[in-house]
Tab-separated table of C-alpha atoms in Angstrom:
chain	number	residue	atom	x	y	z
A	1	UNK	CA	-0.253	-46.436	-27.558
A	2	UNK	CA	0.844	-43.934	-24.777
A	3	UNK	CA	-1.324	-41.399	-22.865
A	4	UNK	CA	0.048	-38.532	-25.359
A	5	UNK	CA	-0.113	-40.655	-28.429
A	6	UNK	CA	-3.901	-41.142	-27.486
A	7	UNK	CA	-4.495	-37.739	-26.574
A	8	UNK	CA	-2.909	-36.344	-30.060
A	9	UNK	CA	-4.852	-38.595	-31.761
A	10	UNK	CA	-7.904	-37.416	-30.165
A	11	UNK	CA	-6.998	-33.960	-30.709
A	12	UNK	CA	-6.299	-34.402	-34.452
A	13	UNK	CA	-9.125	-36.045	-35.159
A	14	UNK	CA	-11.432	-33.542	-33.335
A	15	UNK	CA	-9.604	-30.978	-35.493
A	16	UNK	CA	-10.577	-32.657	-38.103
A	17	UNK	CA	-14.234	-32.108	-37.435
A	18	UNK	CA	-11.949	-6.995	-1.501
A	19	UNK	CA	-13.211	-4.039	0.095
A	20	UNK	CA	-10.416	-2.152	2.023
A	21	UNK	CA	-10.985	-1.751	5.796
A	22	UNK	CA	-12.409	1.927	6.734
A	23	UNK	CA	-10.110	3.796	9.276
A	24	UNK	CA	-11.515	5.860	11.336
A	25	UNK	CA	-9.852	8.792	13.603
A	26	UNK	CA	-9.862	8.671	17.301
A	27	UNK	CA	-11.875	11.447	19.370
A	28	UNK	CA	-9.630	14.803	20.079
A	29	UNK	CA	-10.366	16.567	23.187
A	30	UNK	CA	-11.092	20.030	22.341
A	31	UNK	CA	-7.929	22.553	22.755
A	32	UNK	CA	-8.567	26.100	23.920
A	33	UNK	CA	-8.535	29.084	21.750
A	34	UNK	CA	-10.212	30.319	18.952
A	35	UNK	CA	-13.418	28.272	17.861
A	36	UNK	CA	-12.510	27.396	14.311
A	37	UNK	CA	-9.410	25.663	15.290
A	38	UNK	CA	-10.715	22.486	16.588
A	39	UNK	CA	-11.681	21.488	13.375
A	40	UNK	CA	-8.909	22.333	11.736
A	41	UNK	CA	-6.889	20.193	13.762
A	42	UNK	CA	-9.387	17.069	13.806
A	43	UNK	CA	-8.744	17.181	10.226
A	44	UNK	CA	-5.161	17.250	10.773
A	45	UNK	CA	-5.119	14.238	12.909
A	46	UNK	CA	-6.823	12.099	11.257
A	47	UNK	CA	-5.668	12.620	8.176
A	48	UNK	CA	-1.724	11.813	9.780
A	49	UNK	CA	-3.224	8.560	11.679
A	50	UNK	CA	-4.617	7.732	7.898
A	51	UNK	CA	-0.806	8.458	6.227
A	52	UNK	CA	0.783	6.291	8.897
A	53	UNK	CA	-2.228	3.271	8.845
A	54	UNK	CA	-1.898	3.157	4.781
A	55	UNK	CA	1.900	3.240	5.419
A	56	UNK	CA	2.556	0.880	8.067
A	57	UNK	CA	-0.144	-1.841	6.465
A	58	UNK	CA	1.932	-1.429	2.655
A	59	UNK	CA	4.998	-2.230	4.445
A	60	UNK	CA	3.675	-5.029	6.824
A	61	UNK	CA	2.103	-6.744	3.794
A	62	UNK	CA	3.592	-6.056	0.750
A	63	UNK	CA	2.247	-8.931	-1.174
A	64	UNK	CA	-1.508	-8.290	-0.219
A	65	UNK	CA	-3.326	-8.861	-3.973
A	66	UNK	CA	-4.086	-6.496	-5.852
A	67	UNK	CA	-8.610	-6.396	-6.709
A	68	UNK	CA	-9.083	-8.199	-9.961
A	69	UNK	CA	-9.558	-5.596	-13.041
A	70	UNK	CA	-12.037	-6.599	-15.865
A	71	UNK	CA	-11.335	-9.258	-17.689
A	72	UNK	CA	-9.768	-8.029	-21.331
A	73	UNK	CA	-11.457	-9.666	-24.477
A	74	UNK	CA	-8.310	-8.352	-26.452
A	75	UNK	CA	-6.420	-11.411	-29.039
A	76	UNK	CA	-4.160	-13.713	-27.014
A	77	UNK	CA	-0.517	-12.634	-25.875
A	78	UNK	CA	0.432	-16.301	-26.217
A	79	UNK	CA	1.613	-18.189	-29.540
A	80	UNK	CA	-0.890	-20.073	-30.617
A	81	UNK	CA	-1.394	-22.150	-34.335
A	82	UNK	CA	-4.726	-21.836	-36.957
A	83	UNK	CA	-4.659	-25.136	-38.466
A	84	UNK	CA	-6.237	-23.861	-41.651
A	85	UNK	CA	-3.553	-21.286	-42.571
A	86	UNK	CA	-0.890	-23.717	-41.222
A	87	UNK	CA	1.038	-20.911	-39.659
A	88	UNK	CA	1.708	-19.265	-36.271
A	89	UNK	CA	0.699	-16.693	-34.529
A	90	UNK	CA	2.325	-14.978	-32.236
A	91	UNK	CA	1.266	-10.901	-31.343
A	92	UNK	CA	1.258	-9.211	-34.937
A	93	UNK	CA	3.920	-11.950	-36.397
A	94	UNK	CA	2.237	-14.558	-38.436
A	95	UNK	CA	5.018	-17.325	-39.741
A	96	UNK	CA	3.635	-20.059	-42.142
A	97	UNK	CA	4.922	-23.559	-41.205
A	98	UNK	CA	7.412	-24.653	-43.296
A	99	UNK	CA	7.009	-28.974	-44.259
A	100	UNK	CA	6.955	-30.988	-41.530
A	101	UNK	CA	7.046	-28.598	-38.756
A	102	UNK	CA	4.303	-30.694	-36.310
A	103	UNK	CA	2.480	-27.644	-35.370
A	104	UNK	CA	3.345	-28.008	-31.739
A	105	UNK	CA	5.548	-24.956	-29.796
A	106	UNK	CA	7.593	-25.503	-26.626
A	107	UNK	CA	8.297	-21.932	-26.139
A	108	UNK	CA	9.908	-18.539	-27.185
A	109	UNK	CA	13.855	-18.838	-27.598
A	110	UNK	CA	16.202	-16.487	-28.770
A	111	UNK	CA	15.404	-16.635	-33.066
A	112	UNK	CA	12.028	-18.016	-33.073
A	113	UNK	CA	9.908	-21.086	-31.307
A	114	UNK	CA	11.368	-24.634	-29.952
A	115	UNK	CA	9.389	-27.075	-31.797
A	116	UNK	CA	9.983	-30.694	-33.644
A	117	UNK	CA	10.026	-31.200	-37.620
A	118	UNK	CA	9.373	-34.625	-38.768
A	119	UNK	CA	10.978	-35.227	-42.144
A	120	UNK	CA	9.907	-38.409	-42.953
A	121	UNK	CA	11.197	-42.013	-42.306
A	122	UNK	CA	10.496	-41.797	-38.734
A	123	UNK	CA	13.887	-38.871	-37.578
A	124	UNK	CA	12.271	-36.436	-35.591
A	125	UNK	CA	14.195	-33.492	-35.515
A	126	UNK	CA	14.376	-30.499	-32.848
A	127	UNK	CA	14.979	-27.243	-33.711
A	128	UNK	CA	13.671	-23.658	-33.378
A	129	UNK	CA	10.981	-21.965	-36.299
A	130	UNK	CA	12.795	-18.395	-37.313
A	131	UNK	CA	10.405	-15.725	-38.164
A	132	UNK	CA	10.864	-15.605	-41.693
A	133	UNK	CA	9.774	-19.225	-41.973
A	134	UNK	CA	13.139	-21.444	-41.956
A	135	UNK	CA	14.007	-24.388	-39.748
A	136	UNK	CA	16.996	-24.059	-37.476
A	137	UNK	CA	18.084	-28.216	-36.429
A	138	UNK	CA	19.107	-28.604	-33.360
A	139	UNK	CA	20.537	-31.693	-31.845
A	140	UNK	CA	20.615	-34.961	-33.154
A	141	UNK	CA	18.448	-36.591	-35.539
A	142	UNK	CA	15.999	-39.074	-33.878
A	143	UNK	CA	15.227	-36.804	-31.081
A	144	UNK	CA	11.934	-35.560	-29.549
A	145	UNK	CA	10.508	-34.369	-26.352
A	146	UNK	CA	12.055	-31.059	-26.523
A	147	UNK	CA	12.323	-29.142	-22.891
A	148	UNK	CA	13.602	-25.830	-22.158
A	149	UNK	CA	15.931	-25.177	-19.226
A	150	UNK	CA	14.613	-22.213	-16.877
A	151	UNK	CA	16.851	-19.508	-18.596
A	152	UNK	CA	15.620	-20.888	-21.739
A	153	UNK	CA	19.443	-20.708	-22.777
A	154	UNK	CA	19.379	-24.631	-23.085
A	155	UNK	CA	17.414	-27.484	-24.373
A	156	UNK	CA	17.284	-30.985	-23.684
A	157	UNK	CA	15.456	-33.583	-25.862
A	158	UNK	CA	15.358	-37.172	-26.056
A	159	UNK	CA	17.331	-39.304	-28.335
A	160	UNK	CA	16.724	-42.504	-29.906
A	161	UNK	CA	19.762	-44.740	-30.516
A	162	UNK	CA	20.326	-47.993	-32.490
A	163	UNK	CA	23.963	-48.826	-31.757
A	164	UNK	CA	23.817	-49.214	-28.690
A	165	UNK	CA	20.172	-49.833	-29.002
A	166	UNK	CA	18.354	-47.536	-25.782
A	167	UNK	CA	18.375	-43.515	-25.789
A	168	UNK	CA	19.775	-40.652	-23.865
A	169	UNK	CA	18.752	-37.404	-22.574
A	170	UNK	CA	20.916	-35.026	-24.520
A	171	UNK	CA	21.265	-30.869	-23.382
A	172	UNK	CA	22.303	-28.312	-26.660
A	173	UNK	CA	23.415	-25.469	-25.797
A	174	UNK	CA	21.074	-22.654	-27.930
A	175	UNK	CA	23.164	-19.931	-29.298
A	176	UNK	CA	26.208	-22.277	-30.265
A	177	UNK	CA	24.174	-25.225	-31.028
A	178	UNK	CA	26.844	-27.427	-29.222
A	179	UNK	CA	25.808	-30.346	-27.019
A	180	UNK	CA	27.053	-30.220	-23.333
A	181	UNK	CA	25.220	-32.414	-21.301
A	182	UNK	CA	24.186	-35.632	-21.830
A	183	UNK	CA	23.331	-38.836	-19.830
A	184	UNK	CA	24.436	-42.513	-20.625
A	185	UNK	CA	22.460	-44.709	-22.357
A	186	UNK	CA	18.785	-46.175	-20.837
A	187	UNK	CA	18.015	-49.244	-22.239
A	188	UNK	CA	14.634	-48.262	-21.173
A	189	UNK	CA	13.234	-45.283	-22.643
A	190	UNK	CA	11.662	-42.905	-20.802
A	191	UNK	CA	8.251	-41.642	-22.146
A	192	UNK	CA	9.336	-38.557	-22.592
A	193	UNK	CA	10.579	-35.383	-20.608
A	194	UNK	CA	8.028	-33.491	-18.497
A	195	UNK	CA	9.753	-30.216	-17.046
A	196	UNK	CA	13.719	-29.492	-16.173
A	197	UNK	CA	13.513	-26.809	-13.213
A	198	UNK	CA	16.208	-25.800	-10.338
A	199	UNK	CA	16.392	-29.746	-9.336
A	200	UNK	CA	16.763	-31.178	-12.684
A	201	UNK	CA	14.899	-32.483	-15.612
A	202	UNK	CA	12.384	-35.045	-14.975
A	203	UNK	CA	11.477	-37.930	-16.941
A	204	UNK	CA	8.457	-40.211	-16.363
A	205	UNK	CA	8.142	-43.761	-17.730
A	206	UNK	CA	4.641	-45.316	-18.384
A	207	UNK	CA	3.980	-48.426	-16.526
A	208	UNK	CA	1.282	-50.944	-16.807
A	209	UNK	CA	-0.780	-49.549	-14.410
A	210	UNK	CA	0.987	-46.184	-12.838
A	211	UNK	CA	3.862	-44.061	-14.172
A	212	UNK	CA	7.012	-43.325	-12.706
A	213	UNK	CA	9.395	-40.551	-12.247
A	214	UNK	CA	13.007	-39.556	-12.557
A	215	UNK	CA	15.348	-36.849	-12.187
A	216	UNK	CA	18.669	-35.752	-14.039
A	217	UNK	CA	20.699	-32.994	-13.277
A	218	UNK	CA	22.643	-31.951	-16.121
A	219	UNK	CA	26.456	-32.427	-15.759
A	220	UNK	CA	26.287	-34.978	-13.123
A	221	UNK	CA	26.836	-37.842	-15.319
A	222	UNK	CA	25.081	-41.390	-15.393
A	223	UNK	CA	21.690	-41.644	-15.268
A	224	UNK	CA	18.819	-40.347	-14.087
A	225	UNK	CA	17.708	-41.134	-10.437
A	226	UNK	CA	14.561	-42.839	-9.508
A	227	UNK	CA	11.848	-40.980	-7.463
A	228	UNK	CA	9.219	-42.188	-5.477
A	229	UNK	CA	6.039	-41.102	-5.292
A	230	UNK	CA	3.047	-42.729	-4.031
A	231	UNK	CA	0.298	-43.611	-6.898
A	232	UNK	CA	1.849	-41.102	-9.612
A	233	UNK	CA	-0.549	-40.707	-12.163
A	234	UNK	CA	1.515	-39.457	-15.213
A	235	UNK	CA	1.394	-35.099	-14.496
A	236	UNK	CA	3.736	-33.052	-13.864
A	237	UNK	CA	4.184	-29.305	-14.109
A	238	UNK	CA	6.378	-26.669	-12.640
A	239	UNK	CA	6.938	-22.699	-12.078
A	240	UNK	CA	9.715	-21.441	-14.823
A	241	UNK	CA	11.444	-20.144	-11.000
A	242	UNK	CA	11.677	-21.882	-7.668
A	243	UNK	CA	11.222	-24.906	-7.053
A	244	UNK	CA	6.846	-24.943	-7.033
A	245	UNK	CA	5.695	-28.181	-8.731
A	246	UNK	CA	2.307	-29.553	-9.233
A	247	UNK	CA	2.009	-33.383	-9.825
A	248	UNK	CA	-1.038	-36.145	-9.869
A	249	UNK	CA	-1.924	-39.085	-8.378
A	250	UNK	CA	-4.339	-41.395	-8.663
A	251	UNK	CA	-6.162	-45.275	-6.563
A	252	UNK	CA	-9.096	-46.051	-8.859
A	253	UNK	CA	-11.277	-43.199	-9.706
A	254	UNK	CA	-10.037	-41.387	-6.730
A	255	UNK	CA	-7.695	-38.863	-8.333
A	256	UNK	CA	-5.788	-35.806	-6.660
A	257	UNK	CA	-3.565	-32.485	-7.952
A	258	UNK	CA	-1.157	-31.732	-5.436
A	259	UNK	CA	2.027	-29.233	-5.083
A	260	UNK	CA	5.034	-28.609	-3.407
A	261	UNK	CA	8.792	-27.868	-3.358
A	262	UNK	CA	10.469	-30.141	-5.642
A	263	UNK	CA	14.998	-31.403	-4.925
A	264	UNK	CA	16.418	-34.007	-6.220
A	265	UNK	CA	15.308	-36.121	-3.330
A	266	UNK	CA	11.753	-36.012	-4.050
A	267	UNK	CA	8.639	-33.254	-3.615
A	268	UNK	CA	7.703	-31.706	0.360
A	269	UNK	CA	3.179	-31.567	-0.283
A	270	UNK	CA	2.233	-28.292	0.299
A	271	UNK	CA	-1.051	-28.273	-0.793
A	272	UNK	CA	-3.473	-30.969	-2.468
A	273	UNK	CA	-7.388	-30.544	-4.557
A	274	UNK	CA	-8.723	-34.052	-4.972
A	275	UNK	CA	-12.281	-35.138	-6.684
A	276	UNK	CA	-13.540	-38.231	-8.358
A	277	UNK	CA	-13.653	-39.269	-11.811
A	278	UNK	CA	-12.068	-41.374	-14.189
A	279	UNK	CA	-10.051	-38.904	-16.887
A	280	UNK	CA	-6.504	-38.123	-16.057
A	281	UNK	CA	-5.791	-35.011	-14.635
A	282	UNK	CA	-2.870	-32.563	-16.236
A	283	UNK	CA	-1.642	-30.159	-13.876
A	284	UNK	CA	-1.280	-26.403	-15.218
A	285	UNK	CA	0.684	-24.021	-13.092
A	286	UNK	CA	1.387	-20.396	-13.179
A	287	UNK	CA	4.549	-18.292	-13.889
A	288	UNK	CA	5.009	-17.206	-10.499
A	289	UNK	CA	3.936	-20.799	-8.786
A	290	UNK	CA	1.082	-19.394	-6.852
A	291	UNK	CA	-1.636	-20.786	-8.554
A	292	UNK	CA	-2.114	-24.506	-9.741
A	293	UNK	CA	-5.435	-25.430	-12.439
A	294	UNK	CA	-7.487	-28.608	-12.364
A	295	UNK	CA	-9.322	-28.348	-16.097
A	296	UNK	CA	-11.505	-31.401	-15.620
A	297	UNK	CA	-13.452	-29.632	-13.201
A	298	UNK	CA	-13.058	-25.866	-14.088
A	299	UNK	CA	-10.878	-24.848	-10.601
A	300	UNK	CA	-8.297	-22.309	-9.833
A	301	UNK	CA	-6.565	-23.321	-6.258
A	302	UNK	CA	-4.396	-20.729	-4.570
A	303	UNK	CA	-1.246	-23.453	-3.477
A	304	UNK	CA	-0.080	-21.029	-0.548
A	305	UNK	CA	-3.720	-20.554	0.974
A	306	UNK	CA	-5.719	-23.589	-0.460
A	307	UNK	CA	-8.601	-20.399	-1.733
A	308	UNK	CA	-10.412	-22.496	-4.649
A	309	UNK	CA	-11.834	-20.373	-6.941
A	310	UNK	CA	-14.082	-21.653	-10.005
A	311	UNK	CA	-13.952	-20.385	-13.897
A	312	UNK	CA	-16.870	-18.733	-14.512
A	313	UNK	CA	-17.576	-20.720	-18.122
A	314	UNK	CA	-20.960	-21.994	-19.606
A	315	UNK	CA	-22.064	-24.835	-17.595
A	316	UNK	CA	-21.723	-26.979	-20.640
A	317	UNK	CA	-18.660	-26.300	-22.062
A	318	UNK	CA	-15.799	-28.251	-21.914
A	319	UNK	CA	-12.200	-27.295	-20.977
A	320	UNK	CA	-9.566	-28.847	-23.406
A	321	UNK	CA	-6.939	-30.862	-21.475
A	322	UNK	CA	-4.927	-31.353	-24.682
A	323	UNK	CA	-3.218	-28.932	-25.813
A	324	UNK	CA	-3.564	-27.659	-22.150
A	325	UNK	CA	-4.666	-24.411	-21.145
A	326	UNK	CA	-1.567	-21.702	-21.062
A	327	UNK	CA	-1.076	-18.836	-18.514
A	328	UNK	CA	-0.652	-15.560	-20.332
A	329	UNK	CA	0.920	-14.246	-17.211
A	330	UNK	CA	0.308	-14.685	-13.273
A	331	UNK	CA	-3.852	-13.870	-13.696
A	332	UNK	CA	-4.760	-14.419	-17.035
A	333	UNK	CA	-5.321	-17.876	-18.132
A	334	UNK	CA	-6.191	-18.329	-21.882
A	335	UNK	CA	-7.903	-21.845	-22.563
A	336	UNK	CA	-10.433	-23.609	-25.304
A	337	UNK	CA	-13.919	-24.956	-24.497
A	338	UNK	CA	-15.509	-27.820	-27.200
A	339	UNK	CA	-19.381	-28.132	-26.986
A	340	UNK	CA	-21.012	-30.903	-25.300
A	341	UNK	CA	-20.216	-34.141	-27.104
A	342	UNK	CA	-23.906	-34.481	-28.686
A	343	UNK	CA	-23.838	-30.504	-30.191
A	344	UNK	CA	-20.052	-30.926	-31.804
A	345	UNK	CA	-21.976	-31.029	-35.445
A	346	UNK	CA	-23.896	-27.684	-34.195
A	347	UNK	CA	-21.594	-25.655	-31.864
A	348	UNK	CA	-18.168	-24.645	-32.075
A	349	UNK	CA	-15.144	-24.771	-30.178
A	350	UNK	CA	-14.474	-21.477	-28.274
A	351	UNK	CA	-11.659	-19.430	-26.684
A	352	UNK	CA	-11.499	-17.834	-23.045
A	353	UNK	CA	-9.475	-15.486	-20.974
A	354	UNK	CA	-10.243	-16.111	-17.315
A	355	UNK	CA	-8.729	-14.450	-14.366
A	356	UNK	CA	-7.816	-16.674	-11.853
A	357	UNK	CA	-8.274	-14.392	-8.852
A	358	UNK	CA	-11.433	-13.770	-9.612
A	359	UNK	CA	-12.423	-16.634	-11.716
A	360	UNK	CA	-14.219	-14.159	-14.289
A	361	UNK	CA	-13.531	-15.013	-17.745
A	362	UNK	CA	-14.423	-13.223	-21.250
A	363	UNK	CA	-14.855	-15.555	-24.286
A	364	UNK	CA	-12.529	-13.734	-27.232
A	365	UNK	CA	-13.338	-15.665	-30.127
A	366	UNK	CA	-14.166	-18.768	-31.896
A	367	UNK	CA	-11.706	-21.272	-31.908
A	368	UNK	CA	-11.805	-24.045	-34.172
A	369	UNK	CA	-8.677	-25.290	-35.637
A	370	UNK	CA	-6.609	-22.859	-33.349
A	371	UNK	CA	-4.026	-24.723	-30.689
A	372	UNK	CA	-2.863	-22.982	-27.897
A	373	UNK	CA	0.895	-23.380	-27.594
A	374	UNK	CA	4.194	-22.303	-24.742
A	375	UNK	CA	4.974	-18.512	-24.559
C-alpha cells in the first residue's frame, strides 16, 4: 500500500466516523509680506513634499503588501464535496454525483470538474462532471492520476497497459477530446503524477525507503527524465505560473519544505522551513508562488523573504493533510481541523479561512463529511 492509498484509507474511514511611516515637512523660513501668508504657504509645502513622498515611494515599490483586511467568515469560493448528499458544491451550483464518480476534483475546466469515475472491474476512467450531473470520458480506460496543464486546456493522466504490459503518460486535448501527447511505455509505473508546470509534468515513483522524481515535457517523445534530488520525501507542489515549486525532503525524523525555480534540469533552493517529526510533510503553495504552507505544524512561510507567520487555530486542533488545505486565492487559505484524537467521539471536525499575511483565521462552519477539493 502506497502513501496515498494509506492516506485515503485513513480519510475514508475517519469519514466514516504595518503602520505607514509619518512624513513630516521641513522648516520654511518665513517670507516677507503680509502676516497670514506664511501659513498659507507652510501648508502648501508640505502638502507638495507629501504628493511627491506618496508618489515617488508607489512607484519605487510597487509590490509593497497591502495591510491584511478581516478575515471573511462567508461559505468557501472553492469546490468542495458533502459526503452525505453525495454531491458538489461549488458557489450556488450544487451537482449530485452521478455512480462511481470517486468524489475527488482536480480542478475547474471548461464544462464542469476533472475528476475519475470508477465503473467497476478495476477501469478507472477520467473525465470531467458537467453541471447537470453527466459524465464526460476522457482518455483511455484504465487511466488515473489526472493533472491539468497550466492553461488548464490539457490533461494528462496515467495509463495502465496489458499488451505491452507497463503504462504511459498520455496528454488529451480538452475541448476535442483528442490525445496529442504521449510518452512510450515504462515498464515501471510511476506512482502517479504530481504537478505539470512550465518545465514539464513530473512523476514520482515510491521507493523502499525514499521516492524519486521525473520530468516529461509533452511532445518531446520517449520517456521521462530522471531528477535528482537529495533525500526526496514524496511532495511536490507548484504555482499554476512560473516556475515556483515547493518539494520535501526528509534523513530520519529530520524533515524539511523547501522551494525554488523548477527546469527540466532540476530545482535552484530558494528558500527552506525544516522541523522534526515523523509524519510526512505535503507541501501547499499559493496561486501566485509567494507563499508555501507546512500543515503539520500550522506555518505560513513567505518563500521570497523567509517571514514565517503562524495560523492562528485552537491549540488543539488538527490541520488535515489529506485532502490538503486549498488556497482560495493569494491570502485566503481554506482548510479542515479534526479534534484531538481522544475527543473524535465528542467534537467535530471544523472548517477555517485563514489569511496568510496575517495568519488570522475565522472558523466558517462545521465540517464533517465535507472534502475540500482544486478550484
Amino acid at each position: 500500500m502506497n502513501d496515498t492509498e494509506t492516506r485515503l484509507r485513513d480519510y475514508l474511514q475517519s469519514q466514516a466516523a504595518t503602520v505607514p511611516d509619518t512624513a513630516q515637512g521641513p522648516g520654511l523660513d518665513e517670507p516677507r509680506g503680509r502676516q497670514h501668508w506664511p501659513v498659507l504657504a507652510t501648508a502648501a509645502a508640505i502638502a507638495a513634499i507629501l504628493v511627491l513622498t506618496v508618489t515617488f515611494l508607489t512607484r519605487v515599490a510597487p509590490d509593497k503588501p497591502v495591510p491584511a483586511s478581516p478575515v471573511s467568515d462567508a461559505a468557501p469560493k472553492i469546490p468542495y464535496t458533502v459526503y452525505s448528499e453525495n454531491a458538489l458544491h461549488d458557489g450556488d451550483r450544487k451537482v449530485l454525483l452521478p455512480r462511481g464518480v470517486d468524489g475527488f476534483f482536480h480542478g475547474r475546466v471548461d464544462g464542469g470538474w476533472l475528476g475519475m469515475q470508477l465503473p467497476g472491474g478495476g477501469q478507472s476512467q477520467v473525465g470531467i462532471l458537467r453541471p447537470d450531473g453527466s459524465f464526460r470520458e476522457l482518455g483511455p480506460q484504465g487511466s488515473d492520476s489526472p493533472t491539468l496543464s497550466p492553461d488548464r486546456k490539457q490533461v494528462a493522466m496515467l495509463h495502465s497497459l496489458t499488451r505491452p504490459k507497463g503504462s504511459s503518460v498520455v496528454v488529451i486535448d480538452i475541448a476535442s477530446g483528442r490525445t496529442v501527447a504521449r510518452t512510450a511505455v515504462m515498464t515501471v509505473r510511476p506512482s502517479g503524477l504530481l504537478v505539470w508546470n512550465r518545465a514539464g509534468i513530473w512523476l514520482r515513483t515510491d521507493g523502499p525507503v525514499l521516492a524519486s522524481l521525473a520530468v516529461w515535457r509533452p511532445g518531446s517523445g520517449g520517456n521521462p527524465r530522471p531528477v535528482r534530488l537529495a533525500e526526496f520525501d514524496g511532495g511536490l507542489r507548484a504555482a499554476p505560473t512560473g516556475g515556483i515549486v515547493a518539494w520535501t525532503t526528509r534523513r530520519g525524523n529530520n524533515r524539511c519544505l523547501k522551494a525554488g525555480l523548477s527546469s527540466e534540469d532540476g530545482f535552484r533552493q530558494i528558500r527552506e522551513y525544516c522541523d522534526v517529526g515523523p509524519e510526512s510533510i505535503y507541501p501547499v503553495v499559493s496561486p501566485d508562488g509567494r507563499t508555501m504552507v507546512n500543515s503539520q505544524v500550522r506555518v505560513v512561510v513567505d518563500i521570497e523573504t523567509g517571514k514565517v507567520t503562524r495560523l492562528q487555530l485552537p491549540a488543539e486542533a488538527e490541520v488535515t493533510t489529506f485532502p490538503e488545505p486549498v488556497f482560495e486565492d493569494a491570502n485566503q487559505l481554506i482548510l479542515i481541523t479534526n479534534p484531538p484524537g481522544n475527543q473524535v467521539k465528542t467534537l467535530t471536525q471544523q472548517l477555517y479561512r485563514c489569511d496568510v499575511r496575517s495568519g488570522e483565521c475565522a472558523l466558517l462552519q462545521t465540517a464533517t463529511g465535507i472534502t475540500l477539493q482544486e478550484p
